[in-house]
Structure formats: C-alpha cells, structure tokens
Amino acid sequence: MALSLPSLEPQQQQQRTTTNREIQEIDIFHQFDVVSDSSDHHYLHIKNNNEKNSSSKKTKGEGDSFTNISSGASKKIMQEWKILEKHLPDSIYVRVYENRIDLLRAVIIGAAGTPYHDGLYFFDIAFPPDYPVQPPLVYYRSFGLRINPNLYANGRVCLSLLNTWPGKKKEKWNSSESTVLQVLVSLQALVLNEKPYYNEPGSGVLPGRAIWEKKSNAYSENVFFLSCKTMLFLLRRPPNNFEGFVASHFREKASVILSACNAYINGQVRVGLYRNDGSSSSCKSSSPVHVSEKFKGLMGQLYPQLVSAFKINGASLGDFLEQLKQPVEKKTLSFNRKTVRMFFGKLKKVLGLKKENSSGESGVKGKGS
C-alpha cells in the first residue's frame, strides 16, 4: 500500500528571521508532515544486533535501520503514516522523514488539568527492521530532567505497550493490532497525567490516603518546575523541523504559563489546575492551597528566566508582566528571610551561643566555665 508523500513546499513550515531575531511562521504548521532533515534524531545511527557484533568496516549509510528494513515493515510503516495523518489528536504533532521512513518525531502538548499543561514534550521514535513484530523504539528528549516515573532522565520510556514495562498481555504490544498512534495517545493519557506520582510502583497502595496525596502534590510541584525548565531548554535548542512551532507555541502561551506560576506560588490553586484559557477567577480555591517553601523558592528563581526567555521569543506580555513579577518577588523574599534565620540559628549553636535563661544570665559560654 503506497503512500503518496505530501508536497513539501506548501506544507513544510517556512521561516524567516526579522531584524528583531524573531522567527515568524508564514504557513500553518500541519499536524502531520514529511520532512528531510533527520540530522538531530536520536536513532539516526541505530544498528541491529548483527551489525553491532560485526567487526567489518561499514560504508557510509550502511548499518542504519533503514538499510535493513524489510518490505513488509516498509508497507506497515506506510500504513502507520496514513493512520497518523488522519487520526492525530489536536494536541499531538508528527514529522516523518522522506529519506528515513524508519524514523519519526512527535511532540505532545501537555493537557489542561495536569502539571504538564502548556508544555511541549518531544519523542524520537524508530521502527525496528522487523516491525511490527517488535514494538517501536521510543526516546524522550529530556534535557537530563526526569519529569515522570515513566520518563527517565536518560530518555528511556517505560510503557507496557512498548514492552519496556511489566503489564498484562492485553496491555503489551500486539503486532497485529498495536500502532504508533496508540503509543502516542498512551503517553499523553497514561504518562503525562493529572497525578504522575501514582505512576510509581507501590505508590498509594497502602492505607493513609492523606499521606499519599501530600506526596503526590509535592511530586506535581516538582514536575511543574521541571516542565518550566524544559520550556527554557526548548526555546534555546528547539528540535529540527519544529523551530517555528516551538516559538509560536510559547509566544501564544507565555501569559498563561506566567499567570499559572503566580497562582501556584501564591496558593490560589493546586499545581496543575490553572485554567488553560488564563481565567483564574473560576479556578481559584476557596481557601489557600498549601505550597511548599521549596517550590516557592525554586519557582521564584526560575520565574525571571521564564520572563526573559518569553520576551526574547517575542511574547506580548504588556502590563501583565509587572503584575505577575511583584508577587513572585515578594514570596521569594519571604523564603530567603526564613532561610537566613535558620542559618544564623545554626551558626549560634556552632559558636556556643544560647538564649538568655530565666535568671537573666546571658548564656554565653566563657572561658573556663
């Protein structure tokens, strides 16, 4: 079953750099498209086991998965392209490669109601030579950050559907039924979910729901912080073929992301539950939400970096920028004072200083006492 390749010129997003170094998008960024540049793909030079064990010298291009892929696998990959082209959810975008049909790159937009909201999460995928007998290989572009129990800092993705995580037979890869689309939807729904803490084996299985929820909320705070750091990395080094998409996405979502940061730091709403449309009034909690001092401190430091990156990217923040900046600075200052008090308290103990006792004596240790 042949797949007619889309015309690259009208569909592939064109870009130009202005004098303000802003990337402007001329055409719509299609959800599915065929591109040519695979130079930064994680699996570009993947080799099968036979090639790894071979000591013979390889010519340029030999040993790549594409050179050993079977005709059956090629046909199946073409079918996968058709499925992706027609059935991708609005929040998932895919690029495949005209010269390396065994490679694929996808980005998932973090869903509202999760600590991943408004973030971008990139996955590099490779079809093995005997596909679909074996499931595809999936690598998360993590920038060294672990934002989920199933997504490791080294890029490893643990998912039953990929046979990289234990699961029931019906949850594992089925060569006659499973598809890449199912993998992407599973990553979005099962991995990048509302309470990722519970993805960790054993979490929440013992009595004490309040304790588990407290740990879950703390984990979500860290996830949101790391997701914001991921935004900075993506703006600095966007994956090939997604440069314009990354820039456009964060220009559009900058105000919402900064507003969410402010709401979370001030305890107006639990992390992950800020409204994606930016209207915080309907999502504010009736009573203050507990926010850890660690989260306040980390976000207080990261917030100015986000503001700077969004401004450089061309986001229109206007007066809203200053309204957001002040509360964050206030919270950060409060956190720093507490840290200073703790520091001097420990310093007094080291120096042998004590509070005055009931008799009014100083309590300062003198020589020979």
Coordinates of C-alpha atoms in Angstrom, one line a residue:
M1 CA 0.0 0.0 0.0
A2 CA 1.8 3.1 -1.2
L3 CA 1.5 6.4 0.5
S4 CA 1.7 9.5 -1.7
L5 CA 4.0 11.9 0.0
P6 CA 2.6 15.4 0.7
S7 CA 4.1 18.2 -1.2
L8 CA 6.9 19.6 1.0
E9 CA 6.8 23.2 -0.2
P10 CA 3.2 24.2 0.7
Q11 CA 3.0 22.1 3.9
Q12 CA 6.5 22.4 5.4
Q13 CA 6.6 25.5 7.6
Q14 CA 8.6 28.3 6.1
Q15 CA 10.6 30.6 8.4
R16 CA 12.4 33.9 8.1
T17 CA 14.4 35.9 10.7
T18 CA 13.5 39.5 11.3
T19 CA 15.8 42.3 12.5
N20 CA 14.5 41.5 16.0
R21 CA 15.6 37.9 15.7
E22 CA 12.0 36.7 15.9
I23 CA 11.1 33.6 14.0
Q24 CA 7.9 34.3 12.1
E25 CA 5.6 31.5 10.7
I26 CA 4.3 32.0 7.2
D27 CA 2.3 28.8 6.7
I28 CA 0.2 26.7 9.0
F29 CA 2.2 24.1 10.9
H30 CA 0.4 20.9 9.9
Q31 CA -0.1 18.1 12.4
F32 CA 1.5 15.6 10.1
D33 CA 4.1 16.3 7.5
V34 CA 7.1 14.8 5.7
V35 CA 10.4 16.5 6.1
S36 CA 14.0 15.8 5.0
D37 CA 16.3 16.8 7.9
S38 CA 16.8 14.0 10.4
S39 CA 20.3 15.0 11.5
D40 CA 19.4 15.5 15.2
H41 CA 17.2 12.4 15.5
H42 CA 18.3 10.2 18.5
Y43 CA 18.0 7.0 16.4
L44 CA 19.7 8.3 13.3
H45 CA 22.6 5.8 13.5
I46 CA 20.8 2.9 15.1
K47 CA 22.2 -0.6 14.3
N48 CA 20.7 -4.0 14.7
N49 CA 22.4 -6.8 16.8
N50 CA 24.1 -8.4 13.8
E51 CA 25.8 -5.2 12.9
K52 CA 26.9 -4.4 16.4
N53 CA 28.7 -7.8 16.6
S54 CA 30.3 -7.3 13.2
S55 CA 33.8 -6.0 13.1
S56 CA 33.8 -5.4 9.3
K57 CA 34.2 -1.9 8.1
K58 CA 30.9 -0.2 7.1
T59 CA 30.5 2.2 4.2
K60 CA 28.6 5.4 4.7
G61 CA 24.9 4.8 5.4
E62 CA 25.3 1.1 5.9
G63 CA 24.2 -0.2 9.3
D64 CA 21.3 2.2 9.6
S65 CA 18.0 0.6 10.4
F66 CA 16.5 1.8 7.1
T67 CA 19.0 -0.1 5.0
N68 CA 18.0 -3.4 6.7
I69 CA 14.2 -2.8 6.9
S70 CA 12.1 -5.5 5.3
S71 CA 9.5 -4.8 2.6
G72 CA 6.8 -5.9 5.0
A73 CA 8.0 -3.4 7.5
S74 CA 8.0 -0.7 4.9
K75 CA 4.4 -1.4 4.0
K76 CA 3.4 -1.4 7.6
I77 CA 5.1 2.0 8.2
M78 CA 3.3 3.5 5.2
Q79 CA 0.0 2.3 6.8
E80 CA 1.1 4.0 10.1
W81 CA 1.7 7.2 8.2
K82 CA -1.8 7.1 6.9
I83 CA -3.3 6.5 10.3
L84 CA -1.3 9.3 11.8
E85 CA -2.2 11.7 9.0
K86 CA -5.9 11.1 9.5
H87 CA -6.4 10.5 13.2
L88 CA -3.9 12.5 15.3
P89 CA -5.5 14.3 18.3
D90 CA -5.3 18.1 18.1
S91 CA -2.5 18.1 20.8
I92 CA -0.1 15.8 19.0
Y93 CA 2.1 16.8 16.0
V94 CA 4.3 14.4 14.0
R95 CA 7.1 14.7 11.5
V96 CA 8.3 11.7 9.4
Y97 CA 11.3 11.7 7.1
E98 CA 11.3 11.1 3.3
N99 CA 14.8 9.5 3.3
R100 CA 14.5 7.6 6.5
I101 CA 11.0 6.2 6.8
D102 CA 12.0 4.2 9.8
L103 CA 12.3 7.4 11.9
L104 CA 9.6 9.6 13.3
R105 CA 9.4 12.6 15.7
A106 CA 6.4 13.6 17.7
V107 CA 5.5 16.4 20.1
I108 CA 2.8 16.2 22.7
I109 CA 1.3 19.3 24.2
G110 CA 0.7 18.9 27.9
A111 CA -3.0 18.7 28.7
A112 CA -5.0 21.1 30.9
G113 CA -5.6 19.8 34.4
T114 CA -2.2 18.3 34.7
P115 CA 1.2 19.7 35.9
Y116 CA 2.3 19.3 32.3
H117 CA -0.1 21.8 30.9
D118 CA 1.1 24.1 28.1
G119 CA 4.5 22.3 28.0
L120 CA 5.9 20.6 24.9
Y121 CA 7.2 17.0 25.2
F122 CA 9.2 15.6 22.3
F123 CA 9.7 11.9 21.5
D124 CA 12.0 10.4 18.9
I125 CA 10.7 7.1 17.5
A126 CA 12.4 4.3 15.4
F127 CA 10.8 1.4 13.7
P128 CA 12.9 -1.8 14.0
P129 CA 13.7 -3.8 10.8
D130 CA 11.2 -6.5 11.6
Y131 CA 8.4 -4.1 12.5
P132 CA 5.6 -4.7 13.6
V133 CA 6.9 -8.0 15.1
Q134 CA 8.7 -5.8 17.6
P135 CA 7.4 -2.5 19.0
P136 CA 8.9 0.8 18.0
L137 CA 11.8 2.2 20.0
V138 CA 10.9 5.5 21.8
Y139 CA 13.2 8.1 23.3
Y140 CA 12.1 11.1 25.3
R141 CA 14.1 14.3 24.7
S142 CA 14.5 15.0 28.4
F143 CA 17.4 17.5 28.6
G144 CA 18.5 15.4 31.6
L145 CA 15.4 16.1 33.6
R146 CA 13.1 13.4 35.0
I147 CA 9.6 14.7 34.8
N148 CA 7.7 11.4 35.3
P149 CA 8.3 8.0 36.8
N150 CA 7.9 6.5 33.3
L151 CA 10.2 9.0 31.6
Y152 CA 13.9 8.7 32.7
A153 CA 16.4 11.5 32.6
N154 CA 18.4 9.4 30.1
G155 CA 15.5 9.3 27.7
R156 CA 14.2 5.8 28.5
V157 CA 10.5 5.4 28.2
C158 CA 8.8 2.8 30.3
L159 CA 5.4 1.7 28.9
S160 CA 3.7 -1.7 28.8
L161 CA 2.7 -1.1 25.2
L162 CA 6.4 -0.8 24.3
N163 CA 7.3 -3.9 26.2
T164 CA 9.6 -1.8 28.4
W165 CA 7.4 -2.1 31.5
P166 CA 5.6 -5.1 33.1
G167 CA 1.9 -5.4 32.2
K168 CA -1.0 -7.7 31.4
K169 CA -0.9 -9.4 28.0
K170 CA -3.6 -7.1 26.6
E171 CA -1.6 -4.1 27.6
K172 CA 1.5 -5.2 25.8
W173 CA 2.5 -4.8 22.1
N174 CA 0.3 -6.8 19.7
S175 CA 1.9 -7.0 16.3
S176 CA -1.5 -7.4 14.6
E177 CA -3.3 -4.6 16.3
S178 CA -1.0 -2.1 18.0
T179 CA 0.0 1.2 16.3
V180 CA 2.3 4.2 16.9
L181 CA -0.9 6.3 17.3
Q182 CA -1.8 4.1 20.3
V183 CA 1.7 4.7 21.7
L184 CA 1.4 8.5 21.4
V185 CA -2.1 8.6 22.9
S186 CA -1.0 6.3 25.8
L187 CA 2.0 8.6 26.5
Q188 CA -0.4 11.6 26.7
A189 CA -3.2 9.9 28.7
L190 CA -1.4 7.4 30.9
V191 CA 2.0 9.0 31.4
L192 CA 1.5 12.8 31.2
N193 CA -1.5 12.6 33.6
E194 CA -3.0 14.6 36.4
K195 CA -1.2 12.8 39.2
P196 CA 2.0 11.4 37.8
Y197 CA 3.3 10.4 41.3
Y198 CA 1.0 7.4 41.3
N199 CA 2.7 6.1 38.2
E200 CA 5.5 5.0 40.5
P201 CA 5.1 1.3 41.5
G202 CA 3.7 0.9 45.0
S203 CA 2.5 4.5 45.4
G204 CA -0.9 4.8 47.0
V205 CA -1.3 1.0 47.6
L206 CA -1.0 1.2 51.4
P207 CA -3.5 2.9 53.8
G208 CA -3.3 6.6 54.5
R209 CA -4.8 8.5 51.6
A210 CA -3.9 11.9 53.0
I211 CA -0.2 11.0 53.2
W212 CA -0.2 9.8 49.6
E213 CA -2.0 12.9 48.4
K214 CA 0.5 15.1 50.1
K215 CA 3.4 13.3 48.4
S216 CA 1.5 13.4 45.1
N217 CA 1.1 17.2 45.4
A218 CA 4.8 17.6 46.2
Y219 CA 5.7 15.5 43.2
S220 CA 3.4 17.6 41.0
E221 CA 5.1 20.8 42.2
N222 CA 8.5 19.4 41.1
V223 CA 7.0 18.2 37.8
F224 CA 5.7 21.7 37.0
F225 CA 9.1 23.2 37.9
L226 CA 11.0 20.8 35.7
S227 CA 8.5 21.3 32.9
C228 CA 9.1 25.0 33.1
K229 CA 12.9 24.3 32.9
T230 CA 12.2 22.1 29.8
M231 CA 10.5 25.1 28.2
L232 CA 13.7 27.1 28.6
F233 CA 15.8 24.4 27.0
L234 CA 13.4 24.1 24.1
L235 CA 13.4 27.8 23.4
R236 CA 17.2 27.7 23.4
R237 CA 17.5 24.4 21.4
P238 CA 14.3 23.6 19.5
P239 CA 14.4 20.2 17.7
N240 CA 14.9 20.3 14.0
N241 CA 11.7 20.9 11.9
F242 CA 9.9 22.2 15.0
E243 CA 11.7 25.6 15.5
G244 CA 8.8 27.7 14.3
F245 CA 6.2 25.6 16.2
V246 CA 8.1 25.9 19.5
A247 CA 8.5 29.7 19.1
S248 CA 4.9 30.2 18.1
H249 CA 3.5 27.9 20.9
F250 CA 5.3 29.7 23.7
R251 CA 4.5 33.2 22.3
E252 CA 0.9 32.3 22.5
K253 CA 1.0 30.5 25.9
A254 CA 3.5 32.8 27.7
S255 CA 1.0 34.8 29.6
V256 CA -1.0 31.8 30.7
I257 CA 2.2 30.0 31.9
L258 CA 3.4 33.0 33.8
S259 CA -0.1 33.5 35.3
A260 CA -0.1 29.9 36.4
C261 CA 3.3 30.3 38.0
N262 CA 2.0 33.2 40.0
A263 CA -1.2 31.4 41.1
Y264 CA 0.6 28.3 42.2
I265 CA 3.2 30.2 44.2
N266 CA 0.5 32.2 46.0
G267 CA -1.5 29.1 46.8
Q268 CA -4.5 30.2 44.8
V269 CA -5.0 26.8 43.1
R270 CA -3.3 23.4 43.3
V271 CA -0.5 22.9 40.9
G272 CA -1.8 21.6 37.5
L273 CA -5.3 23.0 37.9
Y274 CA -4.9 26.5 36.5
R275 CA -7.2 27.2 33.6
N276 CA -5.6 27.0 30.2
D277 CA -7.6 30.0 29.0
G278 CA -5.9 32.2 31.6
S279 CA -9.2 33.0 33.5
S280 CA -8.1 32.2 37.1
S281 CA -11.2 33.5 38.8
S282 CA -13.2 30.4 38.2
C283 CA -10.4 28.1 39.3
K284 CA -9.2 29.7 42.5
S285 CA -9.6 27.7 45.6
S286 CA -12.0 29.0 48.3
S287 CA -9.2 28.5 50.9
P288 CA -5.4 28.9 50.4
V289 CA -3.7 25.8 49.0
H290 CA -0.6 24.5 50.8
V291 CA 2.5 25.2 48.8
S292 CA 5.9 24.0 49.9
E293 CA 8.6 26.5 50.6
K294 CA 10.9 24.6 48.3
F295 CA 8.6 25.1 45.4
K296 CA 8.2 28.8 46.2
G297 CA 12.0 29.2 46.3
L298 CA 12.7 27.2 43.1
M299 CA 9.9 29.0 41.1
G300 CA 11.0 32.3 42.5
Q301 CA 14.4 31.8 40.9
L302 CA 13.1 30.3 37.7
Y303 CA 10.3 32.9 37.1
P304 CA 12.6 35.8 35.9
Q305 CA 14.3 33.3 33.5
L306 CA 10.9 32.4 32.0
V307 CA 10.0 36.1 31.7
S308 CA 13.3 36.8 29.9
A309 CA 13.0 33.9 27.5
F310 CA 9.4 34.7 26.6
K311 CA 10.3 38.3 26.0
I312 CA 13.2 37.4 23.7
N313 CA 10.9 34.9 21.9
G314 CA 8.6 37.9 21.1
A315 CA 5.7 37.3 23.6
S316 CA 3.4 40.2 24.1
L317 CA 3.3 40.4 27.9
G318 CA 2.5 44.1 28.4
D319 CA 1.4 45.4 31.8
F320 CA 0.5 41.8 32.9
L321 CA 4.3 41.1 33.2
E322 CA 4.8 43.6 36.0
Q323 CA 1.6 42.5 37.8
L324 CA 3.0 38.9 37.8
K325 CA 6.6 39.8 38.8
Q326 CA 5.9 41.6 42.0
P327 CA 4.0 38.8 43.9
V328 CA 6.7 36.3 42.9
E329 CA 9.5 38.6 44.2
K330 CA 7.6 39.1 47.5
K331 CA 7.2 35.4 48.0
T332 CA 10.8 34.7 47.1
L333 CA 12.0 37.4 49.6
S334 CA 9.9 35.8 52.4
F335 CA 11.5 32.4 51.7
N336 CA 15.0 34.0 51.7
R337 CA 14.5 35.6 55.1
K338 CA 13.4 32.3 56.6
T339 CA 16.5 30.7 55.2
V340 CA 18.7 33.4 56.7
R341 CA 17.0 32.9 60.2
M342 CA 17.7 29.2 60.0
F343 CA 21.3 29.8 59.0
F344 CA 22.0 32.2 61.9
G345 CA 20.2 29.8 64.3
K346 CA 22.6 27.0 63.4
L347 CA 25.5 29.4 63.5
K348 CA 24.7 30.4 67.1
K349 CA 24.7 26.7 68.1
V350 CA 28.1 26.2 66.4
L351 CA 29.5 29.2 68.3
G352 CA 28.1 28.1 71.6
L353 CA 25.5 31.0 71.9
K354 CA 22.3 30.4 73.7
K355 CA 19.2 32.4 74.6
E356 CA 19.0 34.1 78.0
N357 CA 17.9 31.8 80.8
S358 CA 15.2 32.5 83.3
S359 CA 17.7 34.1 85.8
G360 CA 18.6 36.7 83.2
E361 CA 22.1 35.3 82.6
S362 CA 23.4 35.7 79.1
G363 CA 24.1 32.1 78.5
V364 CA 27.3 32.9 76.5
K365 CA 29.9 30.3 77.3
G366 CA 33.0 31.9 78.7
K367 CA 36.5 30.5 79.1
G368 CA 36.9 28.1 82.0
S369 CA 33.1 27.8 82.6

